[in-house]
Short mmCIF file of C-alpha atoms in Angstrom, two decimals:
data_model
loop_
_atom_site.label_atom_id
_atom_site.label_comp_id
_atom_site.label_asym_id
_atom_site.label_seq_id
_atom_site.Cartn_x
_atom_site.Cartn_y
_atom_site.Cartn_z
CA MET A 472 -15.14 -18.63 -10.03
CA THR A 473 -16.36 -15.29 -11.29
CA LEU A 474 -15.94 -12.30 -9.03
CA SER A 475 -18.97 -10.51 -7.65
CA THR A 476 -20.52 -7.65 -9.55
CA THR A 477 -22.17 -5.57 -6.84
CA ALA A 478 -22.20 -1.82 -7.38
CA ARG A 479 -19.20 -1.17 -5.19
CA SER A 480 -17.10 -3.98 -6.63
CA THR A 481 -17.77 -2.89 -10.21
CA LEU A 482 -15.25 -0.44 -11.59
CA GLY A 483 -16.61 2.96 -12.48
CA ARG A 484 -13.55 3.99 -14.51
CA ASN A 485 -11.19 2.12 -16.83
CA ARG A 486 -13.35 -1.00 -16.90
CA ASP A 487 -10.97 -2.54 -19.39
CA ARG A 488 -8.55 -2.83 -16.48
CA ALA A 489 -10.87 -5.06 -14.48
CA ALA A 490 -10.21 -8.74 -13.90
CA THR A 491 -13.24 -10.91 -13.43
CA ASP A 492 -11.88 -14.20 -12.17
CA SER A 493 -11.20 -15.10 -8.56
CA ALA A 494 -7.91 -16.74 -9.59
CA GLU A 495 -6.59 -13.27 -10.37
CA LEU A 496 -7.85 -11.98 -7.03
CA HIS A 497 -6.08 -14.82 -5.23
CA ALA A 498 -2.87 -14.21 -7.17
CA VAL A 499 -2.77 -10.51 -6.24
CA LEU A 500 -3.49 -11.25 -2.60
CA ASP A 501 -1.01 -14.12 -2.38
CA GLU A 502 1.87 -12.06 -3.74
CA GLY A 503 1.39 -9.23 -1.22
CA ARG A 504 2.72 -8.98 2.30
CA VAL A 505 1.09 -5.76 3.49
CA CYS A 506 -2.56 -4.90 2.97
CA HIS A 507 -4.16 -1.53 3.60
CA LEU A 508 -7.13 -1.99 5.92
CA GLY A 509 -9.75 0.74 5.77
CA PHE A 510 -12.51 1.21 8.33
CA VAL A 511 -14.68 4.02 9.67
CA ARG A 512 -14.06 5.51 13.12
CA ASP A 513 -16.23 8.33 14.43
CA GLY A 514 -17.55 8.80 10.93
CA ALA A 515 -14.11 9.29 9.39
CA PRO A 516 -12.06 6.89 7.27
CA VAL A 517 -8.91 5.29 8.68
CA VAL A 518 -6.40 3.32 6.59
CA LEU A 519 -3.76 1.22 8.32
CA PRO A 520 -1.11 -1.12 6.90
CA THR A 521 -1.23 -4.60 8.36
CA ALA A 522 -0.38 -8.25 7.72
CA TYR A 523 -2.88 -10.77 6.42
CA GLY A 524 -3.26 -14.28 5.11
CA ARG A 525 -5.60 -16.07 2.71
CA ASP A 526 -7.09 -19.54 2.79
CA GLY A 527 -9.51 -20.29 -0.03
CA ASP A 528 -12.07 -17.52 -0.11
CA THR A 529 -11.31 -16.21 3.37
CA LEU A 530 -8.88 -13.44 4.23
CA TYR A 531 -7.57 -13.35 7.79
CA LEU A 532 -6.43 -10.33 9.76
CA HIS A 533 -5.05 -10.19 13.27
CA GLY A 534 -4.02 -7.63 15.81
CA SER A 535 -3.60 -6.81 19.45
CA SER A 536 -6.59 -7.43 21.70
CA GLY A 537 -5.91 -3.90 22.94
CA ALA A 538 -6.35 -2.29 19.53
CA ARG A 539 -9.37 0.00 19.57
CA TYR A 540 -10.47 -0.73 16.03
CA LEU A 541 -10.58 -4.48 16.68
CA ALA A 542 -12.69 -4.23 19.84
CA GLY A 543 -16.04 -5.22 18.28
CA ASP A 544 -17.24 -8.55 16.94
CA GLU A 545 -17.64 -7.15 13.46
CA LEU A 546 -15.56 -4.70 11.46
CA PRO A 547 -17.03 -3.23 8.27
CA CYS A 548 -13.91 -2.76 6.23
CA CYS A 549 -12.18 -2.50 2.87
CA VAL A 550 -8.92 -4.36 2.37
CA THR A 551 -6.69 -3.31 -0.53
CA VAL A 552 -3.49 -4.92 -1.77
CA THR A 553 -1.46 -3.17 -4.48
CA HIS A 554 1.61 -4.16 -6.47
CA LEU A 555 3.46 -1.43 -8.33
CA ASP A 556 4.98 -2.91 -11.50
CA GLY A 557 6.23 0.12 -13.36
CA ILE A 558 6.22 3.85 -13.99
CA VAL A 559 4.68 4.61 -17.37
CA HIS A 560 6.31 7.52 -19.21
CA ALA A 561 4.18 9.04 -21.93
CA ARG A 562 4.70 11.79 -24.51
CA ALA A 563 2.24 13.94 -22.56
CA VAL A 564 2.32 14.47 -18.80
CA MET A 565 -1.38 13.70 -18.44
CA HIS A 566 -0.80 10.25 -19.90
CA PHE A 567 1.83 9.32 -17.35
CA SER A 568 0.61 6.35 -15.40
CA MET A 569 1.62 3.35 -13.34
CA ASN A 570 1.57 -0.31 -14.20
CA TYR A 571 0.07 -2.13 -11.24
CA ARG A 572 -2.17 -4.88 -9.98
CA SER A 573 -4.57 -4.17 -7.14
CA ALA A 574 -7.26 -6.05 -5.27
CA VAL A 575 -10.02 -4.30 -3.33
CA VAL A 576 -12.14 -6.40 -0.97
CA HIS A 577 -15.31 -5.04 0.63
CA GLY A 578 -17.12 -6.65 3.50
CA VAL A 579 -17.68 -7.09 7.19
CA ALA A 580 -14.87 -8.92 8.93
CA ARG A 581 -16.05 -11.18 11.75
CA LYS A 582 -14.11 -11.86 14.92
CA VAL A 583 -12.99 -15.49 15.02
CA THR A 584 -13.55 -17.04 18.44
CA ASP A 585 -13.37 -20.82 17.99
CA PRO A 586 -9.92 -21.89 19.26
CA HIS A 587 -9.20 -24.22 16.35
CA ALA A 588 -10.31 -21.61 13.83
CA ARG A 589 -8.13 -18.99 15.54
CA TRP A 590 -5.13 -21.33 15.43
CA HIS A 591 -5.73 -21.99 11.74
CA ALA A 592 -6.05 -18.26 11.04
CA LEU A 593 -2.82 -17.41 12.84
CA ARG A 594 -1.02 -20.20 11.03
CA THR A 595 -2.37 -18.87 7.74
CA ILE A 596 -1.16 -15.33 8.48
CA VAL A 597 2.33 -16.44 9.56
CA GLU A 598 2.68 -18.81 6.60
CA HIS A 599 1.56 -16.03 4.27
CA LEU A 600 4.28 -13.78 5.63
CA THR A 601 6.95 -16.43 5.24
CA PRO A 602 6.13 -20.00 4.22
CA GLY A 603 7.71 -22.60 6.46
CA ALA A 604 7.89 -20.34 9.50
CA TRP A 605 5.01 -21.89 11.43
CA GLU A 606 6.67 -25.29 11.83
CA HIS A 607 10.10 -23.77 12.44
CA ALA A 608 9.34 -21.36 15.27
CA ARG A 609 7.66 -21.70 18.66
CA HIS A 610 3.88 -21.91 18.51
CA PRO A 611 1.62 -19.47 20.38
CA ASP A 612 1.16 -19.97 24.10
CA ALA A 613 -1.96 -19.15 26.11
CA LYS A 614 -0.79 -15.67 27.01
CA GLU A 615 0.03 -14.79 23.41
CA LEU A 616 -3.30 -16.16 22.22
CA ALA A 617 -5.15 -14.06 24.80
CA ALA A 618 -3.36 -10.95 23.59
CA THR A 619 -4.37 -11.51 19.97
CA VAL A 620 -7.62 -11.03 18.11
CA VAL A 621 -8.35 -12.60 14.75
CA PHE A 622 -10.83 -11.53 12.09
CA ALA A 623 -12.07 -13.31 8.97
CA LEU A 624 -13.27 -11.52 5.84
CA ASP A 625 -15.07 -13.35 3.03
CA LEU A 626 -13.65 -12.73 -0.43
CA THR A 627 -17.12 -12.57 -1.94
CA GLU A 628 -17.24 -8.89 -2.84
CA ALA A 629 -14.02 -7.86 -4.49
CA SER A 630 -12.53 -6.29 -7.57
CA VAL A 631 -9.18 -6.64 -9.26
CA LYS A 632 -7.70 -3.94 -11.45
CA ARG A 633 -4.44 -3.90 -13.38
CA ARG A 634 -2.55 -1.97 -15.98
CA SER A 635 0.39 -3.28 -17.95
CA GLY A 636 2.24 -2.43 -21.11
CA PRO A 637 3.42 0.77 -22.79
CA PRO A 638 1.91 4.25 -22.48
CA SER A 639 -1.40 5.08 -24.16
CA ASP A 640 -0.48 8.27 -25.96
CA ASP A 641 -2.54 10.31 -28.35
CA ASP A 642 -1.72 9.48 -31.97
CA ALA A 643 -0.73 13.09 -32.66
CA ASP A 644 1.80 13.03 -29.82
CA VAL A 645 3.29 9.79 -31.09
CA SER A 646 3.58 11.15 -34.64
CA ALA A 647 5.16 14.37 -33.39
CA ASP A 648 7.83 12.34 -31.57
CA LEU A 649 7.46 14.68 -28.63
CA ALA A 650 9.32 12.86 -25.89
CA TRP A 651 10.75 9.60 -24.66
CA ALA A 652 8.07 7.07 -23.90
CA GLY A 653 8.15 3.70 -22.24
CA VAL A 654 8.05 1.93 -18.92
CA VAL A 655 10.50 1.90 -16.04
CA PRO A 656 9.89 -1.46 -14.34
CA VAL A 657 9.47 -1.52 -10.57
CA SER A 658 9.76 -4.65 -8.49
CA THR A 659 10.07 -5.75 -4.91
CA VAL A 660 13.09 -7.84 -4.03
CA THR A 661 14.34 -9.59 -0.92
CA GLY A 662 17.94 -9.31 0.21
CA ILE A 663 20.34 -11.54 2.06
CA PRO A 664 18.93 -12.65 5.45
CA GLU A 665 20.52 -10.78 8.37
CA PRO A 666 20.85 -13.00 11.47
CA ALA A 667 19.81 -11.41 14.77
CA PRO A 668 22.82 -10.13 16.77
CA ASP A 669 22.02 -12.61 19.56
CA LEU A 670 21.66 -15.64 17.27
CA PRO A 671 24.23 -18.34 18.13
CA GLY A 672 26.79 -18.77 15.37
CA HIS A 673 26.07 -22.47 14.93
CA ARG A 674 22.50 -21.82 13.82
CA ALA A 675 22.38 -22.05 10.02
CA LEU A 676 19.74 -20.54 7.81
CA PRO A 677 16.77 -22.97 7.80
CA PRO A 678 15.76 -24.63 4.52
CA HIS A 679 12.62 -22.52 4.09
CA LEU A 680 14.85 -19.42 3.93
CA GLY A 681 17.49 -21.05 1.77
CA MET B 792 8.01 21.07 12.98
CA THR B 793 6.37 18.72 15.44
CA LEU B 794 3.56 16.56 14.14
CA SER B 795 0.04 17.02 15.47
CA THR B 796 -1.12 15.06 18.48
CA THR B 797 -4.87 14.87 18.00
CA ALA B 798 -6.55 11.71 19.24
CA ARG B 799 -6.65 10.05 15.85
CA SER B 800 -3.07 10.92 14.96
CA THR B 801 -1.74 9.58 18.27
CA LEU B 802 -0.77 5.93 18.19
CA GLY B 803 -2.76 3.67 20.45
CA ARG B 804 -0.33 0.75 20.21
CA ASN B 805 3.46 0.51 20.00
CA ARG B 806 3.98 4.18 20.75
CA ASP B 807 7.72 3.62 20.71
CA ARG B 808 7.35 3.22 16.96
CA ALA B 809 5.98 6.73 16.50
CA ALA B 810 7.93 9.50 14.84
CA THR B 811 7.12 13.01 15.96
CA ASP B 812 8.82 15.24 13.43
CA SER B 813 7.37 16.42 10.15
CA ALA B 814 10.70 15.77 8.43
CA GLU B 815 10.09 12.05 8.93
CA LEU B 816 6.57 12.43 7.56
CA HIS B 817 7.91 14.19 4.49
CA ALA B 818 10.61 11.55 3.98
CA VAL B 819 8.10 8.69 4.05
CA LEU B 820 5.75 10.48 1.66
CA ASP B 821 8.52 11.55 -0.72
CA GLU B 822 9.87 8.02 -1.12
CA GLY B 823 6.48 6.54 -2.03
CA ARG B 824 4.83 6.42 -5.42
CA VAL B 825 1.45 4.91 -4.55
CA CYS B 826 -0.70 6.02 -1.62
CA HIS B 827 -3.78 4.28 -0.32
CA LEU B 828 -6.66 6.74 -0.21
CA GLY B 829 -9.46 5.89 2.19
CA PHE B 830 -12.88 7.53 2.16
CA VAL B 831 -16.43 6.71 3.17
CA ARG B 832 -19.09 5.92 0.57
CA ASP B 833 -22.65 5.06 1.62
CA GLY B 834 -21.36 4.61 5.15
CA ALA B 835 -18.75 2.02 4.19
CA PRO B 836 -15.00 2.44 3.89
CA VAL B 837 -13.30 2.36 0.50
CA VAL B 838 -9.52 2.16 -0.01
CA LEU B 839 -8.05 2.86 -3.45
CA PRO B 840 -4.43 3.05 -4.60
CA THR B 841 -3.58 6.27 -6.37
CA ALA B 842 -0.75 8.64 -7.26
CA TYR B 843 0.05 11.75 -5.25
CA GLY B 844 2.56 14.52 -4.80
CA ARG B 845 3.75 16.70 -1.94
CA ASP B 846 4.73 20.34 -1.83
CA GLY B 847 5.61 21.62 1.63
CA ASP B 848 2.77 20.71 3.95
CA THR B 849 0.27 20.00 1.19
CA LEU B 850 -0.42 16.65 -0.39
CA TYR B 851 -2.03 16.67 -3.83
CA LEU B 852 -4.29 14.02 -5.34
CA HIS B 853 -5.86 13.93 -8.78
CA GLY B 854 -8.28 11.86 -10.72
CA SER B 855 -10.82 11.78 -13.49
CA SER B 856 -13.57 14.36 -13.37
CA GLY B 857 -15.88 11.40 -13.95
CA ALA B 858 -14.80 9.57 -10.79
CA ARG B 859 -17.72 9.33 -8.40
CA TYR B 860 -15.66 9.73 -5.24
CA LEU B 861 -14.13 12.98 -6.49
CA ALA B 862 -17.44 14.61 -7.40
CA GLY B 863 -17.77 16.85 -4.33
CA ASP B 864 -15.80 19.92 -3.32
CA GLU B 865 -14.52 18.23 -0.18
CA LEU B 866 -13.41 14.68 0.50
CA PRO B 867 -12.96 13.57 4.12
CA CYS B 868 -10.17 11.06 3.73
CA CYS B 869 -7.22 9.20 5.13
CA VAL B 870 -4.10 8.86 3.02
CA THR B 871 -1.59 6.17 3.94
CA VAL B 872 1.83 5.49 2.45
CA THR B 873 3.76 2.39 3.53
CA HIS B 874 7.26 1.12 2.81
CA LEU B 875 8.01 -2.51 3.59
CA ASP B 876 11.67 -2.81 4.63
CA GLY B 877 11.94 -6.37 5.88
CA ILE B 878 10.34 -9.55 7.14
CA VAL B 879 11.24 -10.10 10.79
CA HIS B 880 11.77 -13.75 11.73
CA ALA B 881 11.53 -14.44 15.45
CA ARG B 882 12.01 -17.54 17.61
CA ALA B 883 8.24 -17.54 18.23
CA VAL B 884 5.60 -17.20 15.53
CA MET B 885 3.74 -14.51 17.46
CA HIS B 886 6.84 -12.32 17.41
CA PHE B 887 7.16 -12.41 13.64
CA SER B 888 6.82 -8.90 12.34
CA MET B 889 7.65 -6.54 9.51
CA ASN B 890 10.13 -3.70 9.37
CA TYR B 891 8.38 -0.78 7.75
CA ARG B 892 7.80 2.94 7.65
CA SER B 893 4.28 4.28 7.26
CA ALA B 894 2.61 7.66 7.19
CA VAL B 895 -1.09 8.14 7.91
CA VAL B 896 -2.65 11.50 7.07
CA HIS B 897 -6.15 12.44 8.22
CA GLY B 898 -8.13 15.36 6.93
CA VAL B 899 -10.57 16.82 4.47
CA ALA B 900 -9.15 17.19 0.99
CA ARG B 901 -10.41 20.29 -0.82
CA LYS B 902 -11.00 20.52 -4.54
CA VAL B 903 -8.50 22.89 -6.14
CA THR B 904 -10.18 25.22 -8.63
CA ASP B 905 -7.77 28.09 -9.25
CA PRO B 906 -6.11 27.42 -12.63
CA HIS B 907 -2.62 28.28 -11.46
CA ALA B 908 -3.00 26.19 -8.33
CA ARG B 909 -4.29 23.27 -10.40
CA TRP B 910 -1.34 23.55 -12.76
CA HIS B 911 1.05 23.60 -9.81
CA ALA B 912 -0.65 20.56 -8.26
CA LEU B 913 -0.48 18.54 -11.47
CA ARG B 914 3.16 19.47 -11.91
CA THR B 915 3.81 18.37 -8.32
CA ILE B 916 2.11 15.01 -8.87
CA VAL B 917 3.94 14.28 -12.14
CA GLU B 918 7.30 15.38 -10.74
CA HIS B 919 6.68 13.19 -7.68
CA LEU B 920 6.10 10.21 -9.93
CA THR B 921 9.24 10.85 -11.95
CA PRO B 922 11.35 13.98 -11.44
CA GLY B 923 12.17 15.76 -14.68
CA ALA B 924 9.11 14.50 -16.53
CA TRP B 925 7.12 17.72 -16.44
CA GLU B 926 9.60 19.68 -18.55
CA HIS B 927 10.29 16.75 -20.86
CA ALA B 928 6.77 15.82 -21.93
CA ARG B 929 3.86 17.75 -23.41
CA HIS B 930 1.96 19.91 -20.94
CA PRO B 931 -1.77 19.53 -20.33
CA ASP B 932 -4.14 21.00 -22.88
CA ALA B 933 -7.58 22.45 -22.18
CA LYS B 934 -9.38 19.19 -22.81
CA GLU B 935 -7.09 17.23 -20.50
CA LEU B 936 -7.43 19.88 -17.79
CA ALA B 937 -11.22 19.71 -18.03
CA ALA B 938 -11.12 15.94 -17.61
CA THR B 939 -9.06 16.14 -14.42
CA VAL B 940 -9.93 17.09 -10.87
CA VAL B 941 -7.33 18.01 -8.28
CA PHE B 942 -7.56 17.86 -4.51
CA ALA B 943 -5.30 19.29 -1.80
CA LEU B 944 -4.91 17.79 1.67
CA ASP B 945 -3.13 19.62 4.48
CA LEU B 946 -0.45 17.58 6.25
CA THR B 947 -1.47 18.98 9.61
CA GLU B 948 -2.93 15.84 11.19
CA ALA B 949 -0.66 12.92 10.55
CA SER B 950 1.30 10.16 12.21
CA VAL B 951 4.42 8.27 11.22
CA LYS B 952 5.20 4.80 12.48
CA ARG B 953 8.19 2.60 11.82
CA ARG B 954 9.87 -0.57 12.94
CA SER B 955 13.46 -1.49 12.23
CA GLY B 956 16.05 -3.87 13.56
CA PRO B 957 16.07 -7.48 14.74
CA PRO B 958 13.18 -9.45 16.25
CA SER B 959 11.98 -8.73 19.79
CA ASP B 960 11.95 -12.22 21.23
CA ASP B 961 11.25 -13.32 24.78
CA ASP B 962 14.47 -13.89 26.74
CA ALA B 963 13.53 -17.50 27.38
CA ASP B 964 13.14 -18.18 23.67
CA VAL B 965 16.51 -16.61 22.94
CA SER B 966 18.21 -18.67 25.66
CA ALA B 967 16.55 -21.85 24.43
CA ASP B 968 17.95 -21.21 20.94
CA LEU B 969 14.62 -22.27 19.51
CA ALA B 970 14.85 -21.18 15.91
CA TRP B 971 16.60 -19.03 13.36
CA ALA B 972 15.98 -15.34 13.97
CA GLY B 973 16.77 -12.28 11.94
CA VAL B 974 15.54 -10.05 9.19
CA VAL B 975 15.06 -10.69 5.49
CA PRO B 976 15.42 -7.25 3.89
CA VAL B 977 12.81 -6.13 1.37
CA SER B 978 13.31 -3.27 -1.01
CA THR B 979 11.79 -1.75 -4.10
CA VAL B 980 14.01 -1.47 -7.14
CA THR B 981 13.63 -0.02 -10.61
CA GLY B 982 14.73 -1.93 -13.69
CA ILE B 983 16.08 -0.99 -17.10
CA PRO B 984 13.72 1.41 -18.92
CA GLU B 985 11.73 -0.32 -21.68
CA PRO B 986 11.10 2.00 -24.66
CA ALA B 987 7.57 1.99 -26.06
CA PRO B 988 7.27 -0.22 -29.18
CA ASP B 989 6.36 2.84 -31.26
CA LEU B 990 9.24 4.99 -30.02
CA PRO B 991 11.57 6.03 -32.89
CA GLY B 992 14.96 4.40 -32.60
CA HIS B 993 16.82 7.71 -32.62
CA ARG B 994 15.18 8.85 -29.39
CA ALA B 995 17.70 8.26 -26.58
CA LEU B 996 16.85 7.94 -22.92
CA PRO B 997 16.52 11.50 -21.55
CA PRO B 998 18.97 12.67 -18.85
CA HIS B 999 16.35 12.53 -16.05
CA LEU B 1000 16.03 8.79 -16.69
CA GLY B 1001 19.75 8.21 -17.17
#
């Protein structure tokens, strides 16, 4: 599927860095754990980090039913997920850059109220955070469900941008051999699982964390 | 210095996760490379990843002079920097969480026009990205300076939030020994520098990258 090309999902700068296929959008979203959720409160922008999950062309968000910004049935928002892949060192300071992949989704998130849809959304968010967790841990009870709100955002208006590869220096700077140039890779890694202090010693790491 | 306590910089939820000292704000900002810049365009929120730098209680942003969102002299914005430190596995899916540190800065960024202040801001941003780079690489020329806009945002209205440690399960779930529980650490690491393909072989890695 081709991504939308509305005015706000069309890149104004560095258009050569734009991806145009929804598979790339899905890949960027699926690799992330934290999104940055932007919304407007009292006329001013607010950006908060939060969890999310994706199923097909729907992105799910959740939060406390006491959270002010989730009080309405609709939330005009912008959800951005960014992966930093490297620091790009150029011969000239103004050509320093970052290698990255980012997805920016615009839209109006809708509160999900149907119980089955809410259950599916919560499962999607938990499974996005750590696949296998939903079947391993205790499912939500009525009290937990009442304390949680769920929103769905269509992935219909989105853009993907990425940069990769070496620096883009001016030819004169390359010829002059002014400075070291290249990329310092950056990646996100997971470490060895740390059992909770109150976890019984007989409880082994489950297969989905193996 | 104690952080501000305006309504929008005071946490509504999980207030025990709030930091109240500007040293913690500075630490979160200094460790990050990418911030998420939120602003309002045509009444809708927009969140973009971008570079930044900090000097004292000022955060600097820069961009292309052709970027639409940087066209004005002032930019009401929200700048958020987040570090993901771990995935928190609980006995119950609704207690899954993330260990993180995040800084949220509210304010109106002002365009920097004084040449010396602009130079200082650009130096701050480049040195934030990779310390030592400013003196190693070629400095900006007149054309590059003309193509770049710089904004300054005071760090006077900001909040810091963090979670660390094991899951916060219900006592009954702990007693029932329902599931594995603990934390999978997440960290960001840098790899071995990759020289640009057109870098002469005699050019060794500079000391600031050693």
